[in-house]
PDB file of C-alpha atoms in Angstrom:
ATOM      1  CA  SER A   6      21.511  18.362  -1.795  1.00 64.00           C
ATOM      2  CA  ILE A   7      18.836  18.802   0.871  1.00 75.00           C
ATOM      3  CA  LYS A   8      20.363  19.357   4.305  1.00 80.00           C
ATOM      4  CA  ASN A   9      17.320  18.921   6.570  1.00 78.00           C
ATOM      5  CA  VAL A  10      16.358  15.385   5.476  1.00 76.00           C
ATOM      6  CA  SER A  11      18.167  12.281   6.708  1.00 76.00           C
ATOM      7  CA  PHE A  12      17.962   8.619   5.816  1.00 81.00           C
ATOM      8  CA  PHE A  13      19.017   6.042   8.394  1.00 81.00           C
ATOM      9  CA  GLN A  14      20.194   2.470   8.317  1.00 90.00           C
ATOM     10  CA  PRO A  15      17.786  -0.018   9.926  1.00 91.00           C
ATOM     11  CA  VAL A  16      17.397   0.629  13.650  1.00 91.00           C
ATOM     12  CA  PRO A  17      17.104  -2.220  16.200  1.00 93.00           C
ATOM     13  CA  LYS A  18      13.606  -2.418  17.698  1.00 91.00           C
ATOM     14  CA  SER A  19      15.028  -1.708  21.156  1.00 94.00           C
ATOM     15  CA  ASN A  20      16.307   1.698  19.939  1.00 95.00           C
ATOM     16  CA  VAL A  21      13.280   2.848  17.921  1.00 94.00           C
ATOM     17  CA  GLN A  22      11.587   4.912  20.649  1.00 96.00           C
ATOM     18  CA  GLU A  23      14.843   6.620  21.574  1.00 96.00           C
ATOM     19  CA  LEU A  24      15.354   7.637  17.938  1.00 94.00           C
ATOM     20  CA  LEU A  25      11.745   8.788  17.456  1.00 95.00           C
ATOM     21  CA  SER A  26      12.001  10.978  20.566  1.00 95.00           C
ATOM     22  CA  LYS A  27      14.490  13.180  18.701  1.00 93.00           C
ATOM     23  CA  PHE A  28      11.932  14.249  16.071  1.00 93.00           C
ATOM     24  CA  ASP A  29       9.126  16.790  16.268  1.00 94.00           C
ATOM     25  CA  TYR A  30       6.878  15.167  13.619  1.00 95.00           C
ATOM     26  CA  LEU A  31       6.768  11.732  12.053  1.00 96.00           C
ATOM     27  CA  TYR A  32       5.875  10.917   8.448  1.00 94.00           C
ATOM     28  CA  PHE A  33       4.093   7.719   7.482  1.00 90.00           C
ATOM     29  CA  GLY A  34       3.402   7.342   3.780  1.00 89.00           C
ATOM     30  CA  PHE A  35       2.244   4.555   1.533  1.00 87.00           C
ATOM     31  CA  VAL A  36       1.078   4.299  -2.050  1.00 83.00           C
ATOM     32  CA  GLU A  37      -2.629   3.725  -2.434  1.00 80.00           C
ATOM     33  CA  SER A  38      -3.158   0.157  -3.617  1.00 79.00           C
ATOM     34  CA  LYS A  39      -5.810  -2.559  -3.773  1.00 81.00           C
ATOM     35  CA  ILE A  40      -3.747  -4.429  -1.194  1.00 80.00           C
ATOM     36  CA  TYR A  41      -4.953  -1.916   1.428  1.00 77.00           C
ATOM     37  CA  ASP A  42      -8.664  -2.213   0.545  1.00 77.00           C
ATOM     38  CA  HIS A  43      -9.269  -4.092   3.802  1.00 75.00           C
ATOM     39  CA  GLY A  44      -7.063  -1.880   5.941  1.00 74.00           C
ATOM     40  CA  ILE A  45      -3.497  -1.397   7.094  1.00 75.00           C
ATOM     41  CA  ALA A  46      -1.673  -2.568  10.220  1.00 72.00           C
ATOM     42  CA  PRO A  47       1.948  -1.478   9.926  1.00 80.00           C
ATOM     43  CA  ASN A  48       4.258  -1.918  12.903  1.00 84.00           C
ATOM     44  CA  LYS A  49       5.907   1.404  12.051  1.00 89.00           C
ATOM     45  CA  LEU A  50       2.627   3.235  12.687  1.00 93.00           C
ATOM     46  CA  LEU A  51       2.269   1.608  16.122  1.00 93.00           C
ATOM     47  CA  ASP A  52       5.836   2.634  16.961  1.00 95.00           C
ATOM     48  CA  TYR A  53       5.031   6.175  15.849  1.00 96.00           C
ATOM     49  CA  LEU A  54       1.879   6.249  17.983  1.00 97.00           C
ATOM     50  CA  MET A  55       3.799   4.980  21.030  1.00 96.00           C
ATOM     51  CA  SER A  56       6.216   7.891  20.622  1.00 97.00           C
ATOM     52  CA  GLY A  57       3.325  10.298  21.158  1.00 97.00           C
ATOM     53  CA  LYS A  58       4.540  12.526  18.312  1.00 97.00           C
ATOM     54  CA  PRO A  59       2.177  14.091  15.755  1.00 98.00           C
ATOM     55  CA  ILE A  60       1.990  12.023  12.569  1.00 97.00           C
ATOM     56  CA  LEU A  61       1.651  13.128   8.975  1.00 97.00           C
ATOM     57  CA  GLN A  62       0.098  10.225   7.088  1.00 94.00           C
ATOM     58  CA  SER A  63      -0.157  10.182   3.327  1.00 93.00           C
ATOM     59  CA  GLY A  64      -2.109   7.302   1.902  1.00 89.00           C
ATOM     60  CA  LYS A  65      -5.689   6.087   1.911  1.00 84.00           C
ATOM     61  CA  ALA A  66      -7.030   3.016   3.716  1.00 81.00           C
ATOM     62  CA  PRO A  67     -10.410   2.111   5.219  1.00 83.00           C
ATOM     63  CA  ASN A  68      -8.972   2.045   8.739  1.00 85.00           C
ATOM     64  CA  ASN A  69      -7.284   5.355   9.340  1.00 89.00           C
ATOM     65  CA  ILE A  70      -5.970   5.199  12.903  1.00 92.00           C
ATOM     66  CA  VAL A  71      -4.237   8.581  12.693  1.00 95.00           C
ATOM     67  CA  LYS A  72      -7.522  10.227  11.712  1.00 94.00           C
ATOM     68  CA  ASP A  73      -9.687   8.142  14.063  1.00 94.00           C
ATOM     69  CA  ILE A  74      -7.729   9.070  17.188  1.00 95.00           C
ATOM     70  CA  ASN A  75      -6.842  12.559  15.964  1.00 96.00           C
ATOM     71  CA  ALA A  76      -3.071  11.918  16.097  1.00 97.00           C
ATOM     72  CA  GLY A  77      -2.069  14.271  13.305  1.00 97.00           C
ATOM     73  CA  GLU A  78      -2.868  15.059   9.690  1.00 97.00           C
ATOM     74  CA  CYS A  79      -3.884  12.724   6.852  1.00 95.00           C
ATOM     75  CA  VAL A  80      -3.728  13.406   3.120  1.00 94.00           C
ATOM     76  CA  GLU A  81      -3.784  11.448  -0.124  1.00 88.00           C
ATOM     77  CA  SER A  82      -0.441  10.059  -1.189  1.00 85.00           C
ATOM     78  CA  ASN A  83      -0.442  11.477  -4.694  1.00 83.00           C
ATOM     79  CA  SER A  84      -0.318  15.167  -3.772  1.00 88.00           C
ATOM     80  CA  PRO A  85       2.970  16.775  -2.696  1.00 91.00           C
ATOM     81  CA  GLU A  86       1.089  20.048  -2.227  1.00 94.00           C
ATOM     82  CA  ASN A  87      -1.318  18.459   0.253  1.00 94.00           C
ATOM     83  CA  ILE A  88       1.557  16.788   2.098  1.00 93.00           C
ATOM     84  CA  HIS A  89       3.294  20.160   2.369  1.00 94.00           C
ATOM     85  CA  GLY A  90       0.094  21.833   3.573  1.00 96.00           C
ATOM     86  CA  ALA A  91      -0.445  19.143   6.208  1.00 96.00           C
ATOM     87  CA  LEU A  92       3.120  19.581   7.460  1.00 94.00           C
ATOM     88  CA  ILE A  93       2.509  23.315   7.855  1.00 96.00           C
ATOM     89  CA  LYS A  94      -0.625  22.490   9.912  1.00 97.00           C
ATOM     90  CA  LEU A  95       1.386  20.147  12.153  1.00 96.00           C
ATOM     91  CA  MET A  96       3.957  22.849  12.745  1.00 96.00           C
ATOM     92  CA  LYS A  97       1.212  25.173  14.017  1.00 97.00           C
ATOM     93  CA  TYR A  98      -0.101  22.777  16.690  1.00 97.00           C
ATOM     94  CA  ASP A  99      -0.035  24.368  20.141  1.00 97.00           C
ATOM     95  CA  GLN A 100       1.202  22.625  23.288  1.00 97.00           C
ATOM     96  CA  SER A 101      -2.308  21.611  24.340  1.00 97.00           C
ATOM     97  CA  ARG A 102      -2.862  19.815  21.030  1.00 97.00           C
ATOM     98  CA  LEU A 103       0.545  18.117  21.239  1.00 97.00           C
ATOM     99  CA  THR A 104      -0.186  16.897  24.778  1.00 97.00           C
ATOM    100  CA  HIS A 105      -3.583  15.585  23.634  1.00 97.00           C
ATOM    101  CA  ILE A 106      -1.987  13.691  20.719  1.00 97.00           C
ATOM    102  CA  GLU A 107       0.636  12.169  22.987  1.00 97.00           C
ATOM    103  CA  SER A 108      -1.836  10.873  25.570  1.00 97.00           C
ATOM    104  CA  ASN A 109      -4.388   9.624  22.994  1.00 96.00           C
ATOM    105  CA  SER A 110      -1.792   7.873  20.861  1.00 97.00           C
ATOM    106  CA  ILE A 111      -0.129   5.988  23.699  1.00 96.00           C
ATOM    107  CA  ALA A 112      -3.487   5.068  25.260  1.00 96.00           C
ATOM    108  CA  TYR A 113      -4.755   3.754  21.910  1.00 95.00           C
ATOM    109  CA  VAL A 114      -1.787   1.423  21.416  1.00 94.00           C
ATOM    110  CA  LYS A 115      -1.921   0.130  24.988  1.00 93.00           C
ATOM    111  CA  LYS A 116      -5.665  -0.488  24.778  1.00 92.00           C
ATOM    112  CA  ASN A 117      -5.744  -2.095  21.332  1.00 88.00           C
ATOM    113  CA  HIS A 118      -2.310  -3.490  20.498  1.00 85.00           C
ATOM    114  CA  ASP A 119      -0.687  -4.615  23.748  1.00 85.00           C
ATOM    115  CA  PHE A 120       0.435  -8.266  23.503  1.00 80.00           C
ATOM    116  CA  LYS A 121      -1.758  -9.248  26.437  1.00 82.00           C
ATOM    117  CA  VAL A 122      -4.831  -7.692  24.798  1.00 82.00           C
ATOM    118  CA  LEU A 123      -4.012  -9.264  21.422  1.00 80.00           C
ATOM    119  CA  ALA A 124      -3.455 -12.675  23.025  1.00 78.00           C
ATOM    120  CA  LYS A 125      -6.801 -12.536  24.837  1.00 79.00           C
ATOM    121  CA  ASN A 126      -8.595 -11.436  21.656  1.00 78.00           C
ATOM    122  CA  PHE A 127      -6.920 -14.162  19.615  1.00 76.00           C
ATOM    123  CA  LEU A 128      -7.781 -16.876  22.102  1.00 74.00           C
ATOM    124  CA  SER A 129     -11.338 -15.613  22.392  1.00 76.00           C
ATOM    125  CA  ILE A 130     -11.771 -15.869  18.627  1.00 72.00           C
ATOM    126  CA  ILE A 131     -10.250 -19.336  18.560  1.00 68.00           C
ATOM    127  CA  ALA A 132     -12.339 -20.526  21.491  1.00 68.00           C
ATOM    128  CA  ASN A 133     -15.563 -19.153  20.024  1.00 67.00           C
ATOM    129  CA  SER A 134     -14.977 -20.579  16.565  1.00 62.00           C
ATOM    130  CA  ASN A 135     -14.028 -23.936  18.088  1.00 50.00           C
ATOM    131  CA  TRP A 136     -17.219 -23.906  20.160  1.00 47.00           C
ATOM    132  CA  LEU A 137     -19.256 -23.269  17.025  1.00 46.00           C
ATOM    133  CA  MET A 138     -17.682 -26.311  15.381  1.00 49.00           C
ATOM    134  CA  ILE A 139     -18.600 -28.496  18.351  1.00 46.00           C
ATOM    135  CA  SER A 140     -22.166 -27.236  18.506  1.00 46.00           C
ATOM    136  CA  LYS A 141     -22.712 -28.157  14.852  1.00 47.00           C
ATOM    137  CA  LEU A 142     -21.754 -31.769  15.489  1.00 47.00           C
ATOM    138  CA  ASN A 143     -23.776 -34.408  17.226  1.00 48.00           C
ATOM    139  CA  TYR A 144     -21.825 -34.126  20.455  1.00 49.00           C
ATOM    140  CA  HIS A 145     -22.921 -37.499  21.847  1.00 50.00           C
ATOM    141  CA  SER A 146     -22.189 -39.742  18.880  1.00 52.00           C
ATOM    142  CA  ASN A 147     -19.411 -42.312  19.170  1.00 53.00           C
ATOM    143  CA  LYS A 148     -17.992 -41.027  15.905  1.00 55.00           C
ATOM    144  CA  ASN A 149     -17.193 -37.643  17.463  1.00 59.00           C
ATOM    145  CA  ARG A 150     -15.559 -38.774  20.727  1.00 58.00           C
ATOM    146  CA  ALA A 151     -12.095 -38.470  19.183  1.00 57.00           C
ATOM    147  CA  PHE A 152     -12.982 -34.976  18.040  1.00 55.00           C
ATOM    148  CA  ARG A 153     -14.172 -34.021  21.547  1.00 54.00           C
ATOM    149  CA  LYS A 154     -10.897 -35.309  22.995  1.00 56.00           C
ATOM    150  CA  LYS A 155      -8.864 -33.297  20.471  1.00 56.00           C
ATOM    151  CA  ASN A 156     -11.039 -30.268  21.176  1.00 58.00           C
ATOM    152  CA  PHE A 157     -10.345 -30.547  24.914  1.00 57.00           C
ATOM    153  CA  GLN A 158      -6.601 -30.890  24.230  1.00 59.00           C
ATOM    154  CA  PHE A 159      -6.767 -27.883  21.928  1.00 59.00           C
ATOM    155  CA  LYS A 160      -8.459 -25.747  24.582  1.00 61.00           C
ATOM    156  CA  GLN A 161      -5.869 -26.807  27.173  1.00 60.00           C
ATOM    157  CA  THR A 162      -3.072 -25.893  24.752  1.00 62.00           C
ATOM    158  CA  MET A 163      -4.671 -22.489  24.167  1.00 60.00           C
ATOM    159  CA  LYS A 164      -4.900 -21.871  27.932  1.00 62.00           C
ATOM    160  CA  ILE A 165      -1.206 -22.699  28.296  1.00 62.00           C
ATOM    161  CA  LEU A 166      -0.364 -20.415  25.375  1.00 62.00           C
ATOM    162  CA  LEU A 167      -2.353 -17.572  26.955  1.00 59.00           C
ATOM    163  CA  PHE A 168      -0.627 -18.128  30.289  1.00 59.00           C
ATOM    164  CA  CYS A 169       2.805 -17.969  28.612  1.00 60.00           C
ATOM    165  CA  LEU A 170       1.909 -14.833  26.673  1.00 56.00           C
ATOM    166  CA  LEU A 171       0.677 -13.101  29.789  1.00 57.00           C
ATOM    167  CA  LEU A 172       3.840 -13.767  31.789  1.00 53.00           C
TER     168      LEU A 172
END
């Protein structure tokens, strides 16, 4: 019967930041698995970063955002002793370090995961890959006129999508 640990029912997305603001440290753990060999991109981690709170991450992945932006402590998931030690380190952070984590974490999410940024990146990838397809074809052949028309329509659709996302 542990009294300082709580488990919550699911929280609506609109209330997540308010709830996270009530905590001093946030824990993000996952079991090491082949599924993460190419990286992780959990929404929970982005919510944690937007809170500006120090994060204790247990789990190993090639892209370690917490480590890369110095937003807390990272340990392997199979060691309760290391998790405990990392929590003790977090508890010793001074105000300067906490302020640094807060500003870096929020700036990282805004720079790399804002919907406008993601939409522009997505459309850039689509546009570039579509351009490569066109350049491989004989652009002037009668056979490819229908493709060129579809390509133009596709690009117009992507521009409209970008406009809607940026509203």
